[in-house]
Every structure is written in C-alpha cells, then in structure tokens.
PDB file of C-alpha atoms and ligand atoms in Angstrom:
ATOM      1  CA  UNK A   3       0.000   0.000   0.000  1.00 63.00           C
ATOM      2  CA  UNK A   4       1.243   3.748  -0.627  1.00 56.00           C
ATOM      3  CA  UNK A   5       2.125   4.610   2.650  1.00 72.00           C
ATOM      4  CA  UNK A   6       2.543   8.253   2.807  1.00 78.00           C
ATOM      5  CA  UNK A   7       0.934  10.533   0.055  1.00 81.00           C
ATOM      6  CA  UNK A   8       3.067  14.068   0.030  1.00 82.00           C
ATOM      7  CA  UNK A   9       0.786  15.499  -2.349  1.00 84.00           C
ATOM      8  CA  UNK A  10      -2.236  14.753  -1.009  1.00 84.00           C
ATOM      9  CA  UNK A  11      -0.707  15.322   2.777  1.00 86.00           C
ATOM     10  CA  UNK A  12      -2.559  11.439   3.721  1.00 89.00           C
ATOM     11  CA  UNK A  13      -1.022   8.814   5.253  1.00 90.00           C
ATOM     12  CA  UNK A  14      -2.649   4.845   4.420  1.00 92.00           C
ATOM     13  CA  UNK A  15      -1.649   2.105   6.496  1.00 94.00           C
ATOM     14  CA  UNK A  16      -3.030  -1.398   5.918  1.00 96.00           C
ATOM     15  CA  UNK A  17      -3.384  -3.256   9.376  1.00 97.00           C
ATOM     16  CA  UNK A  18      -4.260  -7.244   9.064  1.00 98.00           C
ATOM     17  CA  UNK A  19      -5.530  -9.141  11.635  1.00 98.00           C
ATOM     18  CA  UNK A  20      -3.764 -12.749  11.583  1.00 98.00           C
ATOM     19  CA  UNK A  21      -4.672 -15.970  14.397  1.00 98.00           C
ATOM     20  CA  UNK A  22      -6.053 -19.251  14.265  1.00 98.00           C
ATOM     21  CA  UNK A  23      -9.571 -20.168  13.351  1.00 97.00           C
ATOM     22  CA  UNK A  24     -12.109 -18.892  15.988  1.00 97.00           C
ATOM     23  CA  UNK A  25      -9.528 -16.552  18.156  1.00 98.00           C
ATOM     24  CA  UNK A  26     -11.660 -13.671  17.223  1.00 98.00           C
ATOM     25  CA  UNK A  27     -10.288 -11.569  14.543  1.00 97.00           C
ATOM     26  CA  UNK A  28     -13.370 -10.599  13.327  1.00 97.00           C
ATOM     27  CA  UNK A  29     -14.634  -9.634  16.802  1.00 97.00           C
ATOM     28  CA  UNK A  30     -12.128  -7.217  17.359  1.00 97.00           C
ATOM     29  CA  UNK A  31     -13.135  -5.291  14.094  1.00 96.00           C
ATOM     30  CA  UNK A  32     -16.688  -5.433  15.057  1.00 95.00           C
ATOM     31  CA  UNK A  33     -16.090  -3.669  18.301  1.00 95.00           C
ATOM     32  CA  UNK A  34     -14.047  -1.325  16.356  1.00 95.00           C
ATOM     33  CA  UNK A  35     -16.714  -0.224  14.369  1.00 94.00           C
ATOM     34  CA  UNK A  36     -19.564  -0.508  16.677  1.00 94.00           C
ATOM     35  CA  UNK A  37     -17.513   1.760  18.707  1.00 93.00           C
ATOM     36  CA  UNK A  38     -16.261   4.292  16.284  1.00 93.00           C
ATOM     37  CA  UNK A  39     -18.170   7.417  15.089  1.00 92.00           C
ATOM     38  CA  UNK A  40     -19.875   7.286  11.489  1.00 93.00           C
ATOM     39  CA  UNK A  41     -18.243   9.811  10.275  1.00 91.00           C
ATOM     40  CA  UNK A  42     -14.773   8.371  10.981  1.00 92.00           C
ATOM     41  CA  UNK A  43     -15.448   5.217   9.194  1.00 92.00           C
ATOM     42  CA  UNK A  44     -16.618   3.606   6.236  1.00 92.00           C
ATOM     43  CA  UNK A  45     -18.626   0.689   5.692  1.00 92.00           C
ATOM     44  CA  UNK A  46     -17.429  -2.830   7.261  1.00 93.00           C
ATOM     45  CA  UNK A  47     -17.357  -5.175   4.717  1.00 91.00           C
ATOM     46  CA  UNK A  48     -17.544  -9.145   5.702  1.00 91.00           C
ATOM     47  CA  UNK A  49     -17.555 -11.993   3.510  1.00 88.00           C
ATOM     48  CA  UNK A  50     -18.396 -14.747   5.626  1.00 87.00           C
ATOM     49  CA  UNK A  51     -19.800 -18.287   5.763  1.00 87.00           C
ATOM     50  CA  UNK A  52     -23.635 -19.135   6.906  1.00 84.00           C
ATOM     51  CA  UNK A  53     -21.814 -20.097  10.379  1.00 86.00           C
ATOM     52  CA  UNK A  54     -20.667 -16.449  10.904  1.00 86.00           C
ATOM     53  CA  UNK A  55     -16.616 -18.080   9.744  1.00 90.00           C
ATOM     54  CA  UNK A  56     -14.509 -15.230   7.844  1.00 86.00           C
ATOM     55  CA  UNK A  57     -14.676 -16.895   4.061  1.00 88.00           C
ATOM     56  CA  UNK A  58     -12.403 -14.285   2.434  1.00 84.00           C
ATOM     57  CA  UNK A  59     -11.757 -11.235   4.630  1.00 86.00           C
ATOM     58  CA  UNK A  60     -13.396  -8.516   6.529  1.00 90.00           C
ATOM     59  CA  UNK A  61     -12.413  -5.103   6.217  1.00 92.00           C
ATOM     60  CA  UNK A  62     -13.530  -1.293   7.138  1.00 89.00           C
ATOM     61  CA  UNK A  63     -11.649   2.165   6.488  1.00 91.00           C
ATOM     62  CA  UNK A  64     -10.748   3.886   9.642  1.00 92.00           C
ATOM     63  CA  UNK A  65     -10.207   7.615   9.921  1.00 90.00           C
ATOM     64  CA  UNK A  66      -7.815   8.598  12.998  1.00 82.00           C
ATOM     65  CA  UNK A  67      -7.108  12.295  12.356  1.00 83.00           C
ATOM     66  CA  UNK A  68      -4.749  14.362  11.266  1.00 84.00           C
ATOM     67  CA  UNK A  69      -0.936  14.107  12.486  1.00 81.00           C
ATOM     68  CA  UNK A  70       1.445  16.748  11.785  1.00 80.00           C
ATOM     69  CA  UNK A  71      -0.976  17.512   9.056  1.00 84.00           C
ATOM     70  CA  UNK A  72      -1.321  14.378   7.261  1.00 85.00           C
ATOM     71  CA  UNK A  73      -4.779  12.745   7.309  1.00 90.00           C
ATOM     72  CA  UNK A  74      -4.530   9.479   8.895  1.00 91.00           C
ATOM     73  CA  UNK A  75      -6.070   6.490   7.099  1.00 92.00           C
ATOM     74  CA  UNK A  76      -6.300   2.945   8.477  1.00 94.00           C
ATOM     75  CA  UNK A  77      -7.811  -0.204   6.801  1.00 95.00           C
ATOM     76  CA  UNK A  78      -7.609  -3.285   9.060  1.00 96.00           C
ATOM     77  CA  UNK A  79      -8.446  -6.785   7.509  1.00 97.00           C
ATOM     78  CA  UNK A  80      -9.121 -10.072   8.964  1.00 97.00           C
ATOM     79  CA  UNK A  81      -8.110 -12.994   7.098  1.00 97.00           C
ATOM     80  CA  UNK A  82      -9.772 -16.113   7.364  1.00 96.00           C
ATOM     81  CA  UNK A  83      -8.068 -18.210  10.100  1.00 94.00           C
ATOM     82  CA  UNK A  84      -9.485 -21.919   9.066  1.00 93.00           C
ATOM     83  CA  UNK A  85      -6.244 -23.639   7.777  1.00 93.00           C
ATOM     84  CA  UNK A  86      -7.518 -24.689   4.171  1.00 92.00           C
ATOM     85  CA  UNK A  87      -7.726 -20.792   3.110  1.00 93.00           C
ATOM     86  CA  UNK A  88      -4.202 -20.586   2.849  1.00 96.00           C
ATOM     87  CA  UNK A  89      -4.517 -18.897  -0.703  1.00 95.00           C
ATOM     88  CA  UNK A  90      -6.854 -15.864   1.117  1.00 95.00           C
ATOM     89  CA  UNK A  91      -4.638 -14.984   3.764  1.00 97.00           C
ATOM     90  CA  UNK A  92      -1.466 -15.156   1.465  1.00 97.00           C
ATOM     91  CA  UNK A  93      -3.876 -12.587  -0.877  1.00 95.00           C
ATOM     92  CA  UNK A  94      -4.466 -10.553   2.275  1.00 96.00           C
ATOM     93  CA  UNK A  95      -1.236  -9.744   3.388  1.00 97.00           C
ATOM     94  CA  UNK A  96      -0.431  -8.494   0.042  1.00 96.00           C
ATOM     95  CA  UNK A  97       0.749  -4.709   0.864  1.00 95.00           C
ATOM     96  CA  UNK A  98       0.596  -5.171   5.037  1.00 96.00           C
ATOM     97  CA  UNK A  99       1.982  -2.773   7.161  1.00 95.00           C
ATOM     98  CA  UNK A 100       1.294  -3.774  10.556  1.00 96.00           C
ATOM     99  CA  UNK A 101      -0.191  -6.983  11.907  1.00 97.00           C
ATOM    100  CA  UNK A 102      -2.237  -7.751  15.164  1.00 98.00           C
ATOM    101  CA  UNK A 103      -1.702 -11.512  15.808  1.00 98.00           C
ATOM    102  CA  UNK A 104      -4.716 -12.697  17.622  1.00 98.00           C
ATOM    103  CA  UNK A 105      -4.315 -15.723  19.975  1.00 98.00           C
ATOM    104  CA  UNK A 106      -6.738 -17.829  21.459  1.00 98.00           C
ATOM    105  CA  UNK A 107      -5.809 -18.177  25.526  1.00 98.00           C
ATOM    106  CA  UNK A 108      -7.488 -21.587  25.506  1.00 98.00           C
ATOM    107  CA  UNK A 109      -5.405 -24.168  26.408  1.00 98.00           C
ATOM    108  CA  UNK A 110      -6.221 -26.633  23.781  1.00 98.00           C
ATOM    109  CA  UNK A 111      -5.413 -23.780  21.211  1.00 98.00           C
ATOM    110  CA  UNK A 112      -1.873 -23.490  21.748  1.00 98.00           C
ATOM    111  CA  UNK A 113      -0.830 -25.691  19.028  1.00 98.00           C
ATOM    112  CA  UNK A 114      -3.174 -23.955  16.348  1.00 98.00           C
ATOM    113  CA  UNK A 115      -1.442 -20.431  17.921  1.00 98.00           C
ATOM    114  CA  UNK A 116       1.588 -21.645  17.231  1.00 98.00           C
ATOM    115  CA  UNK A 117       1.449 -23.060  13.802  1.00 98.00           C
ATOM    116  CA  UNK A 118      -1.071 -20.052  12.497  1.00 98.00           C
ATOM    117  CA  UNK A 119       2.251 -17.527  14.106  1.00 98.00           C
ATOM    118  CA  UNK A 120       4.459 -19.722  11.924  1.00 97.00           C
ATOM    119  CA  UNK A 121       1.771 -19.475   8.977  1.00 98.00           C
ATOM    120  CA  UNK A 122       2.088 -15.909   9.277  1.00 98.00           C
ATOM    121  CA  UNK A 123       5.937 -15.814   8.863  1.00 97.00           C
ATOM    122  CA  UNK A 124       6.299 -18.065   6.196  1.00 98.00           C
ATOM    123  CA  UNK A 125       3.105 -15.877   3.810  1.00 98.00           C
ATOM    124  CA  UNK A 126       5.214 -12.851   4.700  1.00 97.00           C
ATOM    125  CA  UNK A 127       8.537 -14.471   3.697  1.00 97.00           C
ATOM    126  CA  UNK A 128       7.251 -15.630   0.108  1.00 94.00           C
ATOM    127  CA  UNK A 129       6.177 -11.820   0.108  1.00 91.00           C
ATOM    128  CA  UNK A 130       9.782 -10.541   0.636  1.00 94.00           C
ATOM    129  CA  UNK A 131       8.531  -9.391   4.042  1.00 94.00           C
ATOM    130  CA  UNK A 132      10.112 -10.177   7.988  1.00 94.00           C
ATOM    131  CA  UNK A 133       7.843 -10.009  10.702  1.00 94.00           C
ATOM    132  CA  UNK A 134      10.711  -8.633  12.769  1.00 93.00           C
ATOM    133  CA  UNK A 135      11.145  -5.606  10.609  1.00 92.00           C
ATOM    134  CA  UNK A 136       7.097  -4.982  10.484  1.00 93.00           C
ATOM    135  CA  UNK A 137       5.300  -2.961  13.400  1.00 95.00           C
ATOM    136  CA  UNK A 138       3.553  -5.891  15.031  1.00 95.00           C
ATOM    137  CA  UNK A 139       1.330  -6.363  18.205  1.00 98.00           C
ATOM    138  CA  UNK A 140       0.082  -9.412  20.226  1.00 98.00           C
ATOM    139  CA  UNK A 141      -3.091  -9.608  21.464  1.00 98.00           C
ATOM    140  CA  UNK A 142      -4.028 -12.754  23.861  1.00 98.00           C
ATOM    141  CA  UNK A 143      -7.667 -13.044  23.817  1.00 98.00           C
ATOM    142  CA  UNK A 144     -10.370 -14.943  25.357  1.00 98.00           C
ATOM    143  CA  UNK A 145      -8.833 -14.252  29.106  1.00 98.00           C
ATOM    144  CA  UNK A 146     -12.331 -14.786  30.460  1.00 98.00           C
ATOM    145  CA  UNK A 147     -12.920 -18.533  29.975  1.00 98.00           C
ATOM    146  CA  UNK A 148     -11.934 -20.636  32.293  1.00 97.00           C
ATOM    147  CA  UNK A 149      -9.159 -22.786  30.924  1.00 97.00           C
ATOM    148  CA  UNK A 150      -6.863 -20.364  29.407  1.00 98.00           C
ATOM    149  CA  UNK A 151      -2.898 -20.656  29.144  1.00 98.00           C
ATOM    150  CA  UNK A 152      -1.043 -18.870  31.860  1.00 98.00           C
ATOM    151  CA  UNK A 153      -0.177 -15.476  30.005  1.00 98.00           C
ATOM    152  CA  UNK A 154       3.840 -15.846  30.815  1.00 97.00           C
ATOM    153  CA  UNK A 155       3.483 -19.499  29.160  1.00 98.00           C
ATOM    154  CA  UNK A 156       1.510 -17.678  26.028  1.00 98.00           C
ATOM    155  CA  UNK A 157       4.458 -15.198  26.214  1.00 97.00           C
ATOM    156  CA  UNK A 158       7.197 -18.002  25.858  1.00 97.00           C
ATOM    157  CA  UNK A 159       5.606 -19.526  22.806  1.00 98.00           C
ATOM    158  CA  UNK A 160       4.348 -16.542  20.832  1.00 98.00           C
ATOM    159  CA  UNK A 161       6.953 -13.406  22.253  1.00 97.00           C
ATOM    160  CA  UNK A 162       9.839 -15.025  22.912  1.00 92.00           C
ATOM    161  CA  UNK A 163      12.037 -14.448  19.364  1.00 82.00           C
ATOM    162  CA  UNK A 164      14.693 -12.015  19.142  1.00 81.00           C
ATOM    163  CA  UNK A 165      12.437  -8.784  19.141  1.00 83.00           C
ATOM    164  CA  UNK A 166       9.945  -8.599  21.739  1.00 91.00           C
ATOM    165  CA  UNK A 167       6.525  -7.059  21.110  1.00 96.00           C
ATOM    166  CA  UNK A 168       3.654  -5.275  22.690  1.00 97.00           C
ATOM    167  CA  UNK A 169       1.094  -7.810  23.998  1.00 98.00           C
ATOM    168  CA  UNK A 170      -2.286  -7.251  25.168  1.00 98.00           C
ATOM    169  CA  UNK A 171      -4.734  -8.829  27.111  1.00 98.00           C
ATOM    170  CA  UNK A 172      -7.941  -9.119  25.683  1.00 98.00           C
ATOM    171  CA  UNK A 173     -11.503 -10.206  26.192  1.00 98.00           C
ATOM    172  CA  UNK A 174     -13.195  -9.022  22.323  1.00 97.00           C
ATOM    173  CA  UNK A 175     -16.343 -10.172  22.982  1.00 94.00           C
ATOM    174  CA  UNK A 176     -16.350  -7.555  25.685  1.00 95.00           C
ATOM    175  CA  UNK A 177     -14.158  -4.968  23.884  1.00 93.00           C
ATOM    176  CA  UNK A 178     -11.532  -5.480  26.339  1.00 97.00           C
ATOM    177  CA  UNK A 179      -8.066  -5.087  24.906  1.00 97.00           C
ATOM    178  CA  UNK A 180      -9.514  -4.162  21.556  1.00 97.00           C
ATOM    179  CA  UNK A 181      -8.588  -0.170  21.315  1.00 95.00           C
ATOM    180  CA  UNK A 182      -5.490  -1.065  23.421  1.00 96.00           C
ATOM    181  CA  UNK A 183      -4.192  -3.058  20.643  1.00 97.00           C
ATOM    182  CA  UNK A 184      -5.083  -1.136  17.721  1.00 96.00           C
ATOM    183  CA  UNK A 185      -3.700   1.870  19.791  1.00 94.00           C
ATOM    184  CA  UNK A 186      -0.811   0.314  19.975  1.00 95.00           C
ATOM    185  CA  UNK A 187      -0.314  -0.778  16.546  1.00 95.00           C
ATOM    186  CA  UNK A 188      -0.932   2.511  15.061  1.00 93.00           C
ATOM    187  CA  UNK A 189       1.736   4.081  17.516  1.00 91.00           C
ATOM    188  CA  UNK A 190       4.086   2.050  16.161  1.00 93.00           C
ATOM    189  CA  UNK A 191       3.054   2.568  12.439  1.00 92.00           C
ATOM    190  CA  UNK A 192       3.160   6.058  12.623  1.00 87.00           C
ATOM    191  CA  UNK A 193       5.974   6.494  15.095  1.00 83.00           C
ATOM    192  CA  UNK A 194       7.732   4.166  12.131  1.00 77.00           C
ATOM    193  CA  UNK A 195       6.846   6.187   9.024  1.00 68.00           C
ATOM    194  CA  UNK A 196       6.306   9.758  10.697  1.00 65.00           C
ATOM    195  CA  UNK A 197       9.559   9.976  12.759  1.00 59.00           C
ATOM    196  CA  UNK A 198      11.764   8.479  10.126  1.00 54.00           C
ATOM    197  CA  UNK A 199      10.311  10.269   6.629  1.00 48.00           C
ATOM    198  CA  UNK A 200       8.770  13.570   7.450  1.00 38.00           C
ATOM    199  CA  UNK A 201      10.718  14.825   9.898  1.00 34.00           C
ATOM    200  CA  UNK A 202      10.425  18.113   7.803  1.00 32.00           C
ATOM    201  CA  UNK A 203       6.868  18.472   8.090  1.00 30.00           C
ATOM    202  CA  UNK A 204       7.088  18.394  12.198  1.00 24.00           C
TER     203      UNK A 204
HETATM  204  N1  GTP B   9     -15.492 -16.100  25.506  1.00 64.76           N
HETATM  205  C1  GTP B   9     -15.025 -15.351  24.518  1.00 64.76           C
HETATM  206  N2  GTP B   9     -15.481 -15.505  23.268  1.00 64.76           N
HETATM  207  C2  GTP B   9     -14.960 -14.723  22.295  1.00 64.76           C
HETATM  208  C3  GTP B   9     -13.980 -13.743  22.537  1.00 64.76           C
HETATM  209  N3  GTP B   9     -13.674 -13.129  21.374  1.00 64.76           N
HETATM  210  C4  GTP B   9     -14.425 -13.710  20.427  1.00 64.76           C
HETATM  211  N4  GTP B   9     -15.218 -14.664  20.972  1.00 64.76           N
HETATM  212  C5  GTP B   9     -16.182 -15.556  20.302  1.00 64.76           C
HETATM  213  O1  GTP B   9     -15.444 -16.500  19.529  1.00 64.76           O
HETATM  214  C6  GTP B   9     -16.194 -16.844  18.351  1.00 64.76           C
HETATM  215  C7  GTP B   9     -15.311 -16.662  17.116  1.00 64.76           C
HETATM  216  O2  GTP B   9     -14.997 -15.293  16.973  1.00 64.76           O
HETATM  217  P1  GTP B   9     -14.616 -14.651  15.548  1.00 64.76           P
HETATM  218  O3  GTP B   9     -14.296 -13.230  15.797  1.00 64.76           O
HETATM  219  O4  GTP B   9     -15.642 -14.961  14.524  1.00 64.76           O
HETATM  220  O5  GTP B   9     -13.295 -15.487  15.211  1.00 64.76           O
HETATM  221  P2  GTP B   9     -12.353 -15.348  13.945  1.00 64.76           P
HETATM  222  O6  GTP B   9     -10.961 -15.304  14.470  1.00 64.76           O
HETATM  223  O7  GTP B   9     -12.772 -14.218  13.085  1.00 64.76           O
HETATM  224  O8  GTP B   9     -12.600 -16.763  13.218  1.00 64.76           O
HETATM  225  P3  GTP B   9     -12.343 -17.121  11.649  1.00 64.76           P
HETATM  226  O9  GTP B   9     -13.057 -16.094  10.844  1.00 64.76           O
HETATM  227  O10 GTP B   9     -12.893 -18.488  11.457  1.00 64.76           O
HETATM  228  O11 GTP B   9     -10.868 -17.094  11.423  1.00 64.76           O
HETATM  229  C8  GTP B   9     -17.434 -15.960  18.350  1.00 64.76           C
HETATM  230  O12 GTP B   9     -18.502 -16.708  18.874  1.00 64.76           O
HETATM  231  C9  GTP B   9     -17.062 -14.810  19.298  1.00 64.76           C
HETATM  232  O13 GTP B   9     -18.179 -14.243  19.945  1.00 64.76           O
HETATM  233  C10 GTP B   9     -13.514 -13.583  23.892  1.00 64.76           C
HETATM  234  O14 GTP B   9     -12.646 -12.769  24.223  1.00 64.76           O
HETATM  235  N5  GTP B   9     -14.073 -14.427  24.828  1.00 64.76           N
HETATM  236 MG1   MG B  10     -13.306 -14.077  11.147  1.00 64.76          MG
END
C-alpha cells in the first residue's frame, strides 16, 4: 500500500488481523466499528460463511485524524483463520503494514497459535517481508474462559524471538483489549513512518 501521500498530505496504512480459526479476529473489528463514530469510518465489509466463519476477509476504512498535518487512514483486515484458506490470507497480506496476531488463551489452542504464528511468517517471507522488521502487536484473547494458558506461558511460545513485542490482554467479545491493541499498533506505524520520513513536516 502507498504509505505516505506528500501530495495529497494522507497517510494509508493497511493493518491485518492474523490468528487461528475462531480466536476472534473478526470480533475485534466489530467492536471497532460498533464503537467508532460514522463519520470516521466507512462501511465494514464481511464476507463470511452461513456459520458467521470469515470466508475471504473482513475489512472497514478507519479515519484517525490528522498528524502533523497528514490525514490518517487505516484499513484493518481479517483474514480467514481456518487452515484450508491458505490462498486468502497469502492474498491478504499483500501490501501489510502492521499486523495484530490474535491468539486464542485456551489451552487446547496453543498448538493452532503456534502453527497459524508460523503461517504468518512463512506468507510474509514468500512476500519478501520479515515479521521482525514490520510494526507488530500481540493480542491474547479470550482471558475470560476458564481454561486459558497462563499469560507468561503464552508469552514463551508466541513473544519469545529475538524482538519482543507489545502484547495485550484481551476479552473481544467484551471490547476489552480491543482499542489497546489497535492503539498500539498505530503508535508504532506512525511512530515508524512519521519519525523516520517527514521529519520536515514536524
Ligand atoms: N469467551 C469469549 N469468546 C470470544 C472472545 N472473542 C471472540 N469470541 C467468540 O469467539 C467466536 C469466534 O470469533 P470470531 O471473531 O468470529 O473469530 P475469527 O478469528 O474471526 O474466526 P475465523 O473467521 O474463522 O478465522 C465468536 O462466537 C465470538 O463471539 C472472547 O474474548 N471471549
Ligand atoms: Mg473471522
């Protein structure tokens, strides 16, 4: 994706959402637009199965505001975490700029966490991308049922590589953890791509 439009004074920055089947992905961008005015986003767009499953992606424009007068435009995806859609989520992260991994804190889930993290490296690698070098944020959700992972444990298996990220506890179902993440991710985005390229415009 362009990131930063000098012309137009706009900065776009594509956000996907990446975890296993059923972490809720797609949760987290429902509270994000149930929670965000109308007039700072634009229509959420979900192409799902009859069972409420992400099929191909969902996706909504987000307006943050303007900073150091560039207009600040985010558009988050989900991709569809059932293993089969390989192809989608390969499709998806075409032009990424920062990712929220979901988890699922279930205990039985761990396995599916950790081969849908490695899922994630190896689409970005075939893309010429490193998930080290890309403003990333964890997000451990489902922290309200009852057998979830310890989060130090979740830590060890999804945090634990040579650059250590931002995690974030999160109940979506509530809209806990939801703005903290996002928050978080678009820090880092524009911290990246302000801070480094238009340091003239501060
Ligand atoms: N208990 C609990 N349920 C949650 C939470 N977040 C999401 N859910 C539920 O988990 C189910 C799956 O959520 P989705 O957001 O559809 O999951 P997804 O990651 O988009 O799944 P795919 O599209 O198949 O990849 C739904 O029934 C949600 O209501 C949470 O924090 N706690
Ligand atoms: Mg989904």
């Amino acid at each position: 994706m362009t990131f930063i439009n000098y012309a137009s004074r706009e900065i776009n920055c594509k956000i996907v959402y990446y975890g296993p089947g059923l972490c809720g992905k797609t949760t987290n961008l429902q509270y994000i637009y149930d929670s965000t005015a109308p007039q700072a986003k634009g229509k959420l767009i979900s192409l799902a199965t009859e069972t409420d499953r992400t099929l191909f992606f969902d996706f909504m424009p987000l307006e943050l505001g303007t900073v150091r007068g560039f207009k600040t435009r985010f558009h988050p995806y989900t991709v569809p975490g059932q293993v089969y859609y390989d192809a989608s989520r390969k499709l998806i992260l075409k032009g990424v700029d920062g990712v929220v991994f979901v988890a699922d804190s279930q205990e039985e889930r761990m396995d599916a966490n950790i081969e849908s993290l490695y899922n994630l490296e190896e689409n970005l690698q075939t893309q010429g991308y490193d998930l080290a070098q890309i403003p990333y944020v964890l997000q451990l959700n489902k922290r309200d049922l009852p057998n979830v992972a310890p989060v130090e444990y979740m830590e060890y298996l999804l945090n634990s590589g040579p650059v250590q990220v931002p995690a974030f506890q999160g109940c979506a179902h509530k809209c806990e953890g939801v703005f903290e993440t996002l928050n978080m991710l678009t820090r880092l985005l524009l911290g990246k791509y302000i801070n480094k390229n238009a340091p003239q415009y501060a």
